[in-house]
Coordinates of C-alpha atoms and ligand atoms in Angstrom, one line a residue:
X1217 CA 20.9 -14.0 -60.3
X1218 CA 23.5 -11.7 -62.0
X1219 CA 25.2 -9.0 -60.0
X1220 CA 23.6 -6.3 -62.1
X1221 CA 21.4 -4.9 -59.3
X1222 CA 22.4 -1.5 -60.1
X1223 CA 21.4 -2.1 -63.6
X1224 CA 18.0 -3.1 -62.6
X1225 CA 15.5 -0.5 -63.2
X1226 CA 14.4 1.6 -60.3
X1227 CA 10.9 0.2 -60.5
X1228 CA 11.9 -3.3 -60.3
X1229 CA 14.4 -2.6 -57.4
X1230 CA 11.6 -0.9 -55.5
X1231 CA 8.9 -3.4 -56.2
X1232 CA 7.3 -4.2 -52.9
X1233 CA 8.5 -7.5 -51.4
X1234 CA 6.0 -7.5 -48.4
X1235 CA 2.5 -6.6 -48.0
X1236 CA 3.5 -3.8 -45.6
X1237 CA 5.6 -2.2 -48.5
X1238 CA 2.6 -2.0 -50.9
X1239 CA 1.7 1.7 -51.4
X1240 CA -1.9 2.8 -51.5
X1241 CA -3.8 -0.6 -51.5
X1242 CA -4.4 -0.8 -47.7
X1243 CA -7.7 -2.7 -47.9
X1244 CA -6.6 -5.3 -50.3
X1245 CA -3.5 -6.0 -48.4
X1246 CA -5.1 -6.2 -45.0
X1247 CA -7.7 -8.7 -46.3
X1248 CA -5.1 -10.8 -47.9
X1249 CA -3.0 -10.9 -44.8
X1250 CA -5.9 -11.8 -42.5
X1251 CA -6.8 -14.6 -44.8
X1252 CA -3.2 -16.0 -44.8
X1253 CA -3.0 -15.7 -41.0
X1254 CA -6.4 -17.5 -40.7
X1255 CA -5.4 -20.2 -43.3
X1256 CA -8.5 -19.2 -45.2
X1257 CA -7.0 -18.3 -48.6
X1258 CA -9.4 -18.5 -51.4
X1259 CA -8.8 -20.6 -54.6
X1260 CA -9.2 -17.8 -57.1
X1261 CA -8.7 -14.1 -56.7
X1262 CA -9.5 -11.4 -59.2
X1263 CA -7.4 -8.2 -58.9
X1264 CA -9.0 -5.4 -60.9
X1265 CA -7.6 -1.9 -61.5
X1266 CA -5.6 0.4 -63.6
X1267 CA -2.2 -0.5 -64.9
X1268 CA 0.9 0.1 -62.8
X1269 CA -0.8 0.2 -59.4
X1270 CA 0.5 -3.0 -57.8
X1271 CA -1.7 -5.9 -58.9
X1272 CA 1.1 -8.2 -60.1
X1273 CA 3.4 -7.1 -57.2
X1274 CA 0.6 -8.1 -54.7
X1275 CA 0.1 -11.5 -56.5
X1276 CA 3.8 -12.3 -56.2
X1277 CA 3.9 -11.4 -52.5
X1278 CA 0.8 -13.6 -52.1
X1279 CA 2.5 -16.4 -53.9
X1280 CA 5.5 -16.3 -51.5
X1281 CA 3.3 -15.8 -48.4
X1282 CA 1.3 -18.9 -49.0
X1283 CA 4.5 -20.9 -49.5
X1284 CA 6.7 -19.4 -46.9
X1285 CA 8.2 -21.8 -44.4
X1286 CA 8.4 -19.0 -41.7
X1287 CA 5.6 -16.6 -42.4
X1288 CA 5.1 -13.9 -39.8
X1289 CA 1.7 -12.1 -39.4
X1290 CA 0.7 -13.0 -43.0
X1291 CA 3.9 -11.8 -44.5
X1292 CA 6.5 -14.0 -46.3
X1293 CA 9.9 -13.9 -44.6
X1294 CA 11.7 -13.5 -48.0
X1295 CA 14.6 -15.6 -46.7
X1296 CA 13.5 -19.3 -46.5
X1297 CA 14.2 -21.6 -49.4
X1298 CA 10.7 -21.4 -50.7
X1299 CA 10.7 -17.6 -50.7
X1300 CA 14.0 -17.4 -52.4
X1301 CA 13.0 -19.9 -55.1
X1302 CA 9.8 -17.9 -55.9
X1303 CA 11.7 -14.5 -55.8
X1304 CA 14.3 -15.9 -58.2
X1305 CA 11.7 -17.2 -60.5
X1306 CA 13.2 -20.7 -60.0
X1307 CA 10.0 -22.6 -58.9
X1308 CA 8.0 -24.5 -61.5
X1309 CA 5.0 -24.1 -59.1
X1310 CA 4.6 -20.4 -59.7
X1311 CA 3.3 -19.8 -63.2
X1312 CA 2.9 -16.3 -64.7
X1313 CA 0.8 -16.2 -67.8
X1314 CA 0.3 -13.2 -69.9
X1315 CA -3.3 -13.3 -71.0
X1316 CA -2.8 -10.9 -73.9
X1317 CA -0.3 -13.2 -75.7
X1318 CA -1.6 -16.5 -74.6
X1319 CA -5.3 -16.1 -75.3
X1320 CA -6.1 -19.4 -76.8
X1321 CA -7.6 -22.7 -75.7
X1322 CA -4.4 -24.6 -76.0
X1323 CA -2.6 -22.6 -73.3
X1324 CA -5.6 -23.1 -71.0
X1325 CA -5.9 -26.9 -71.8
X1326 CA -2.2 -27.4 -70.9
X1327 CA -2.9 -25.4 -67.6
X1328 CA -5.9 -27.7 -66.9
X1329 CA -3.8 -30.7 -67.2
X1330 CA -1.0 -29.3 -65.1
X1331 CA -3.0 -28.0 -62.1
X1332 CA -3.9 -31.7 -61.2
X1333 CA -0.3 -32.5 -60.5
X1334 CA 0.9 -31.9 -57.0
X1335 CA 3.4 -29.1 -56.5
X1336 CA 7.0 -30.0 -57.4
X1337 CA 9.0 -28.0 -54.8
X1338 CA 6.5 -25.8 -52.9
X1339 CA 3.3 -26.2 -51.0
X1340 CA 0.9 -24.4 -53.2
X1341 CA 0.9 -23.9 -57.0
X1342 CA 0.1 -20.3 -57.9
X1343 CA -1.1 -19.4 -61.4
X1344 CA -1.1 -15.6 -62.1
X1345 CA -2.9 -14.7 -65.3
X1346 CA -2.3 -11.1 -66.3
X1347 CA -4.8 -9.3 -68.5
X1348 CA -7.1 -12.2 -68.2
X1349 CA -9.9 -10.4 -70.0
X1350 CA -7.9 -11.0 -73.2
X1351 CA -8.6 -14.8 -73.1
X1352 CA -10.9 -16.2 -75.8
X1353 CA -14.4 -17.5 -75.0
X1354 CA -13.1 -21.1 -75.4
X1355 CA -10.3 -20.5 -73.0
X1356 CA -12.6 -19.1 -70.5
X1357 CA -14.8 -22.1 -70.7
X1358 CA -11.9 -24.4 -70.2
X1359 CA -10.7 -22.2 -67.3
X1360 CA -14.2 -22.4 -65.8
X1361 CA -14.1 -26.2 -65.6
X1362 CA -11.0 -25.9 -63.5
X1363 CA -12.5 -23.3 -61.2
X1364 CA -15.6 -25.4 -60.7
X1365 CA -13.5 -28.0 -59.0
X1366 CA -10.2 -26.5 -58.0
X1367 CA -7.6 -28.8 -56.7
X1368 CA -6.8 -27.9 -53.0
X1369 CA -3.1 -27.2 -53.8
X1370 CA -3.7 -24.5 -56.4
X1371 CA -4.5 -20.8 -56.2
X1372 CA -5.4 -18.6 -59.2
X1373 CA -4.8 -14.9 -59.4
X1374 CA -6.4 -13.2 -62.3
X1375 CA -5.3 -9.6 -63.0
X1376 CA -7.2 -7.3 -65.2
X1377 CA -7.5 -3.6 -66.2
X1378 CA -11.0 -4.4 -67.7
X1379 CA -13.0 -6.6 -65.3
X1380 CA -16.2 -5.8 -67.1
X1381 CA -15.0 -7.9 -70.1
X1382 CA -14.8 -11.0 -67.9
X1383 CA -17.6 -13.6 -68.1
X1384 CA -19.8 -13.4 -65.0
X1385 CA -19.3 -17.1 -64.4
X1386 CA -15.6 -16.5 -63.9
X1387 CA -16.1 -13.4 -61.7
X1388 CA -18.6 -15.2 -59.5
X1389 CA -16.0 -17.9 -58.7
X1390 CA -13.4 -15.5 -57.5
X1391 CA -12.8 -13.3 -54.6
X1392 CA -12.6 -9.9 -56.3
X1393 CA -10.4 -6.9 -55.2
X1394 CA -10.5 -3.6 -56.6
X1395 CA -7.1 -1.8 -56.7
X1396 CA -7.3 1.9 -56.4
X1397 CA -5.3 4.5 -58.0
X1398 CA -2.6 5.7 -55.6
X1399 CA -3.2 9.2 -54.1
X1400 CA -0.8 12.1 -55.2
X1401 CA 0.4 12.2 -51.5
X1402 CA 1.2 8.6 -51.3
X1403 CA 3.1 8.7 -54.6
X1404 CA 4.9 11.8 -53.5
X1405 CA 6.0 10.2 -50.3
X1406 CA 7.2 7.1 -52.0
X1407 CA 9.3 9.1 -54.6
X1408 CA 11.0 10.9 -51.7
X1409 CA 11.7 7.6 -50.0
X1410 CA 13.2 6.2 -53.1
X1411 CA 15.2 9.4 -53.9
X1412 CA 16.7 9.4 -50.3
X1413 CA 17.7 5.8 -50.4
X1414 CA 19.2 6.1 -54.0
X1415 CA 21.0 9.3 -53.3
X1416 CA 19.1 11.3 -55.7
X1417 CA 18.5 15.0 -55.1
X1418 CA 14.9 15.4 -55.7
X1419 CA 13.2 18.8 -54.9
X1420 CA 9.7 18.9 -53.3
X1421 CA 8.4 20.7 -56.4
X1422 CA 9.7 18.0 -58.6
X1423 CA 8.3 15.1 -56.4
X1424 CA 5.0 16.8 -56.5
X1425 CA 5.0 17.5 -60.2
X1426 CA 5.8 13.8 -61.0
X1427 CA 3.1 12.6 -58.6
X1428 CA 0.5 14.7 -60.1
X1429 CA 1.6 13.7 -63.6
X1430 CA 1.4 10.0 -62.8
X1431 CA -2.3 10.1 -62.6
X1432 CA -2.5 7.5 -59.8
X1433 CA 0.0 5.1 -61.3
X1434 CA 2.9 4.4 -59.0
X1435 CA 4.9 2.6 -61.6
X1436 CA 4.6 5.5 -64.1
X1437 CA 5.8 7.8 -61.3
X1438 CA 8.8 5.7 -60.5
X1439 CA 9.7 5.3 -64.2
X1440 CA 9.4 9.1 -64.5
X1441 CA 11.7 9.6 -61.6
X1442 CA 14.3 7.3 -63.1
X1443 CA 14.1 9.1 -66.4
X1444 CA 14.4 12.5 -64.7
X1445 CA 17.4 11.3 -62.8
X1446 CA 19.1 10.2 -66.0
X1447 CA 18.1 13.4 -67.6
X1448 CA 19.1 15.8 -64.8
X1449 CA 22.2 13.7 -63.8
X1450 CA 20.8 12.7 -60.4
X1451 CA 19.7 16.2 -59.5
X1452 CA 16.0 16.4 -60.0
X1453 CA 14.3 19.8 -60.0
X1454 CA 10.9 20.8 -61.3
X1455 CA 12.6 22.5 -64.2
X1456 CA 14.3 19.3 -65.3
X1457 CA 11.1 17.4 -65.0
X1458 CA 9.1 20.0 -67.0
X1459 CA 11.8 20.0 -69.6
X1460 CA 11.9 16.2 -69.8
X1461 CA 8.1 16.0 -70.2
X1462 CA 7.8 18.9 -72.6
X1463 CA 5.6 20.8 -70.1
X1464 CA 5.7 24.6 -69.4
X1465 CA 6.2 26.0 -65.9
X1466 CA 3.2 26.9 -63.8
X1467 CA 4.0 30.6 -64.1
X1468 CA 3.7 30.5 -67.9
X1469 CA 0.3 28.8 -67.5
X1470 CA -0.9 31.5 -65.0
X1471 CA 0.3 34.2 -67.1
X1472 CA -1.3 32.7 -70.2
X1473 CA -4.6 32.5 -68.3
X1474 CA -4.2 36.0 -67.3
X1475 CA -3.6 37.1 -70.9
X1476 CA -6.9 35.4 -72.1
X1477 CA -8.7 37.2 -69.4
X1478 CA -7.3 40.5 -70.2
X1479 CA -7.6 39.8 -73.9
X1480 CA -4.0 40.6 -74.2
X1481 CA -3.6 39.3 -77.8
X1482 CA 0.0 40.1 -78.2
X1483 CA 0.9 38.2 -75.0
X1484 CA -1.1 35.2 -76.1
X1485 CA 0.6 35.0 -79.4
X1486 CA 4.1 35.5 -78.2
X1487 CA 3.6 32.9 -75.5
X1488 CA 2.3 30.3 -78.0
X1489 CA 5.2 31.2 -80.2
X1490 CA 7.7 30.7 -77.5
X1491 CA 6.0 27.3 -76.4
X1492 CA 6.2 26.1 -80.0
X1493 CA 9.9 27.2 -80.3
X1494 CA 10.8 25.4 -77.3
X1495 CA 9.1 22.3 -78.4
X1496 CA 6.4 22.2 -75.6
X1497 CA 3.4 20.1 -76.1
X1498 CA 0.5 22.6 -76.7
X1499 CA -2.2 20.1 -75.9
X1500 CA -0.6 19.3 -72.5
X1501 CA -0.1 23.0 -71.9
X1502 CA -3.8 23.8 -72.6
X1503 CA -4.7 20.8 -70.3
X1504 CA -2.6 22.4 -67.5
X1505 CA -4.3 25.8 -68.1
X1506 CA -7.7 24.1 -67.9
X1507 CA -6.6 22.5 -64.7
X1508 CA -5.8 25.9 -63.2
X1509 CA -9.3 27.1 -64.0
X1510 CA -10.7 24.0 -62.4
X1511 CA -8.7 24.5 -59.3
X1512 CA -9.9 28.1 -59.0
X1513 CA -13.5 26.9 -59.5
X1514 CA -12.9 24.2 -56.9
X1515 CA -11.7 26.7 -54.4
X1516 CA -14.7 28.8 -54.9
X1517 CA -12.6 31.8 -55.9
X1518 CA -13.3 34.4 -58.6
X1519 CA -16.4 34.6 -60.8
X1520 CA -17.5 31.0 -61.0
X1521 CA -19.8 31.5 -64.0
X1522 CA -17.1 33.3 -66.0
X1523 CA -14.6 30.6 -65.1
X1524 CA -17.0 27.8 -66.3
X1525 CA -17.4 29.7 -69.5
X1526 CA -13.7 30.0 -69.8
X1527 CA -13.1 26.4 -69.0
X1528 CA -15.7 25.4 -71.6
X1529 CA -14.1 27.5 -74.2
X1530 CA -10.6 26.0 -73.4
X1531 CA -12.0 22.4 -73.4
X1532 CA -13.4 23.1 -76.9
X1533 CA -10.1 24.4 -78.1
X1534 CA -8.3 21.3 -76.7
X1535 CA -10.7 19.1 -78.5
X1536 CA -9.9 20.9 -81.7
X1537 CA -6.1 20.4 -81.1
X1538 CA -6.6 16.7 -80.7
X1539 CA -5.3 15.0 -83.9
X1540 CA -4.8 18.3 -85.5
X1541 CA -1.5 18.9 -87.5
X1542 CA -1.7 22.6 -87.4
X1543 CA -1.9 22.9 -83.6
X1544 CA -0.2 26.2 -83.2
X1545 CA -2.6 28.0 -85.6
X1546 CA -5.5 26.4 -84.1
X1547 CA -4.5 27.3 -80.5
X1548 CA -3.8 30.9 -81.5
X1549 CA -7.2 31.3 -83.3
X1550 CA -9.0 29.5 -80.5
X1551 CA -7.6 31.6 -77.6
X1552 CA -8.0 34.8 -79.5
X1553 CA -11.7 34.1 -80.2
X1554 CA -12.2 33.0 -76.6
X1555 CA -10.5 36.0 -75.1
X1556 CA -12.6 38.2 -77.6
X1557 CA -15.9 36.5 -76.5
X1558 CA -15.1 36.9 -72.8
X1559 CA -14.3 40.5 -73.3
X1560 CA -17.5 41.0 -75.4
X1561 CA -19.8 39.2 -73.0
X1562 CA -21.6 41.4 -70.5
X1563 CA -20.5 40.8 -66.9
X1564 CA -23.9 39.2 -66.0
X1565 CA -26.9 38.5 -67.9
X1566 CA -30.1 37.3 -66.2
X1567 CA -31.4 34.6 -68.5
X1568 CA -34.5 32.5 -68.3
X1569 CA -33.5 30.1 -65.5
X1570 CA -35.6 27.3 -64.1
X1571 CA -34.0 26.2 -60.9
X1572 CA -34.6 28.9 -58.3
X1573 CA -33.0 26.8 -55.7
X1574 CA -29.6 27.3 -57.1
X1575 CA -27.7 30.5 -57.5
X1576 CA -28.1 31.4 -61.2
X1577 CA -25.0 30.8 -63.1
X1578 CA -24.7 33.7 -65.6
X1579 CA -25.5 32.4 -69.0
X1580 CA -25.9 34.6 -71.9
X1581 CA -28.4 32.1 -73.3
X1582 CA -29.6 32.5 -76.8
X1583 CA -28.5 35.9 -77.1
X1584 CA -24.8 35.0 -76.9
X1585 CA -24.0 31.4 -76.5
X1586 CA -20.6 30.5 -75.3
X1587 CA -17.4 30.9 -77.3
X1588 CA -17.3 28.7 -80.3
X1589 CA -13.6 28.9 -80.2
X1590 CA -12.9 25.6 -81.8
X1591 CA -14.7 25.7 -85.1
X1592 CA -12.7 24.0 -87.8
X1593 CA -11.0 26.1 -90.3
X1594 CA -12.4 27.1 -93.6
X1595 CA -16.0 26.8 -92.4
X1596 CA -18.2 29.6 -93.5
X1597 CA -20.0 31.5 -90.8
X1598 CA -23.5 30.1 -90.5
X1599 CA -26.5 32.0 -91.4
X1600 CA -28.8 32.5 -88.5
X1601 CA -31.8 30.4 -89.2
X1602 CA -34.0 28.0 -87.4
X1603 CA -36.5 25.8 -89.3
X1604 CA -37.8 24.3 -86.0
X1605 CA -40.2 26.1 -83.8
X1606 CA -38.2 27.5 -80.8
X1607 CA -38.5 25.6 -77.6
X1608 CA -41.5 26.7 -75.5
X1609 CA -40.5 29.1 -72.6
X1610 CA -41.0 26.6 -69.9
X1611 CA -39.0 23.9 -71.6
X1612 CA -36.3 26.4 -72.3
X1613 CA -36.1 27.3 -68.7
X1614 CA -35.8 23.6 -67.8
X1615 CA -33.1 23.2 -70.4
X1616 CA -31.1 26.0 -68.8
X1617 CA -31.5 24.6 -65.4
X1618 CA -30.2 21.2 -66.7
X1619 CA -27.3 22.9 -68.4
X1620 CA -26.6 24.9 -65.1
X1621 CA -26.5 21.7 -63.1
X1622 CA -24.3 19.7 -65.5
X1623 CA -21.8 22.6 -65.8
X1624 CA -21.1 22.3 -62.2
X1625 CA -20.9 18.6 -62.2
X1626 CA -19.5 17.4 -65.6
X1627 CA -18.0 20.2 -67.4
X1628 CA -16.9 18.2 -70.5
X1629 CA -20.5 16.9 -70.9
X1630 CA -21.7 20.5 -70.6
X1631 CA -19.4 21.6 -73.3
X1632 CA -20.8 19.1 -75.7
X1633 CA -24.4 20.0 -74.8
X1634 CA -23.9 23.8 -75.3
X1635 CA -23.4 23.0 -79.0
X1636 CA -26.8 21.3 -79.2
X1637 CA -30.1 22.9 -80.3
X1638 CA -32.8 21.4 -78.0
X1639 CA -36.2 20.6 -79.3
X1640 CA -39.2 18.7 -77.9
X1641 CA -41.3 16.0 -79.4
X1642 CA -44.0 14.9 -77.0
X1643 CA -41.9 13.7 -73.9
X1644 CA -38.8 13.4 -75.9
X1645 CA -36.0 15.9 -75.7
X1646 CA -34.2 16.0 -79.0
X1647 CA -30.7 17.5 -79.1
X1648 CA -29.9 18.6 -82.6
X1649 CA -26.2 18.9 -83.6
X1650 CA -25.0 20.6 -86.8
X1651 CA -23.0 18.1 -89.0
X1652 CA -19.7 19.9 -88.0
X1653 CA -20.4 19.0 -84.5
X1654 CA -20.6 15.2 -85.2
X1655 CA -17.8 14.8 -82.7
X1656 CA -19.8 16.3 -79.9
X1657 CA -22.7 14.1 -80.7
X1658 CA -20.6 11.0 -80.7
X1659 CA -18.9 11.9 -77.5
X1660 CA -22.3 12.4 -75.9
X1661 CA -23.5 9.0 -77.2
X1662 CA -20.8 7.1 -75.4
X1663 CA -22.7 5.0 -73.1
X1664 CA -21.9 6.4 -69.8
X1665 CA -22.3 10.0 -71.0
X1666 CA -25.8 9.3 -72.3
X1667 CA -26.9 7.6 -69.2
X1668 CA -25.8 10.6 -67.3
X1669 CA -27.6 13.0 -69.5
X1670 CA -30.8 10.8 -69.5
X1671 CA -30.7 10.9 -65.7
X1672 CA -30.3 14.8 -65.7
X1673 CA -33.3 15.1 -68.2
X1674 CA -35.6 13.0 -66.0
X1675 CA -34.6 15.1 -62.9
X1676 CA -35.3 18.4 -64.7
X1677 CA -38.1 17.6 -67.1
X1678 CA -39.8 14.8 -65.1
X1679 CA -40.2 11.1 -65.1
X1680 CA -41.0 9.5 -68.4
X1681 CA -38.9 12.0 -70.4
X1682 CA -36.3 10.6 -72.7
X1683 CA -33.5 12.1 -74.7
X1684 CA -32.2 11.6 -78.2
X1685 CA -29.2 13.0 -80.1
X1686 CA -29.3 13.6 -83.8
X1687 CA -27.4 15.4 -86.6
X1688 CA -29.5 18.0 -88.2
X1689 CA -28.3 20.2 -91.1
X1690 CA -30.7 22.9 -89.9
X1691 CA -29.2 23.0 -86.5
X1692 CA -26.9 25.8 -87.5
X1693 CA -25.3 28.3 -85.4
X1694 CA -25.6 32.0 -85.3
X1695 CA -22.8 34.3 -86.0
X1696 CA -21.5 35.7 -82.8
X1697 CA -19.1 38.5 -82.0
X1698 CA -16.5 36.0 -81.2
X1699 CA -17.0 34.3 -84.5
X1700 CA -16.5 37.6 -86.3
X1701 CA -13.2 37.7 -84.6
X1702 CA -12.5 34.3 -85.4
X1703 CA -13.3 34.9 -89.1
X1704 CA -11.0 37.9 -89.1
X1705 CA -8.2 35.8 -87.7
X1706 CA -8.9 33.2 -90.4
X1707 CA -8.6 35.7 -93.1
X1708 CA -5.4 37.0 -91.8
X1709 CA -4.3 33.5 -91.5
X1710 CA -5.0 32.7 -95.2
X1711 CA -3.4 35.9 -96.4
X1712 CA -0.2 35.3 -94.5
X1713 CA 0.2 31.7 -95.5
X1714 CA -1.0 30.0 -92.6
X1715 CA 0.8 32.1 -90.0
X1716 CA -1.2 34.5 -87.8
X1717 CA 0.4 37.8 -87.5
X1718 CA 0.4 39.5 -84.1
X1719 CA -2.3 42.1 -84.8
X1720 CA -5.0 39.5 -85.6
X1721 CA -7.8 41.7 -84.3
Ligands
LIG1396 ZN1 9.7 -17.5 -46.4

């Protein structure tokens, strides 16, 4: 190896070399070590889980452990000739294949011939196939034949982020392990360990910020740490991390949330202005603000019903920002409308609610549905009209109890559902979306969402009830106080050439 150890990326340098060093996959590691100690290693393993959480690292440790000349307690010694050969990538008996770029039958045919030869320099040949779900059907079939009669000197490790795409026949021949996302605490602790060893000054706040941003992926976290170290010249503060990632500090998020709740339009607009000027990512910012509301709901603080409405409005705005080019204007209009609707809404409205067992979340019901903050621009305000007979009272009550439950459990789904007009055909609940809400309909139709909604419908309406979603031009929305505000903002926006002036109301 070259002497460029310091040039090696932080992530590669901190790659675990022993099972005990693997962060956050305790169950997997314990089982593998026990198997090695008991000389009971399987012929094929399936490592499933998100990217960057240690699948390949564990596969490589396993490759050394089964070949180590002086293993201790299931761990490789990392010093014997075998361990060194594997670590240095010198052994012909350890083969790593990227399933994404070697998808075809030819590669697997070659592999099938090779596996029959005895190992050249080690005890056991280990084939690590990454992203194995990418293989073609033909390649899988060829692989399957090898798995049916595996030579004793071979171990396969298949790694995948999408185990559901693997043929059952393959999965059933593997011992499968599910790798978990690494917890925020575990990532934080590891970042601090690395920083200390590498002489990086990392503040607690920065460590926690990176850990939360990494979303369970240790590799991403270490890469972020390294970037931050380069960025902040070895002194890593939360400010430096925020700056690097284009994020706003928490105080700004809190103040922004506060401004929405106080309907302080000037503060909202000037904050958005300043974020844009400083090149912050508005969508990420909104995501952070939503997370604040979510935390508050989770802590059971404040008016939960109001917070749910607030979160739903913010989610709708974020949906609107996604893929939009004019994000600043959309965010401005969205939060102005949301602030307006929160201010207009009465503090509590007792609607027709079905579930008496639950505390009734306040819901303005038909009188004033939640903020339609994210309507696309240039859309005329819909005339109130309804060609379908209204939902009978008892069904309406059931619908509200269903929404109430989903709001607490899956707020994104609730956000989509609130745009629907429910209607009943026999034992079929039909959710009608106006054409402009095609996105909501399509989001709901995603398999897992639909199953969830169908389950909720059965729980609230009864067994035998089914649910369907449709686009219906008649499913139009009523003009609401918030939309009047929205329309005003739009007019102002048009007049001033796409820029909203501060006095939008
Ligand atoms: Zn060894």
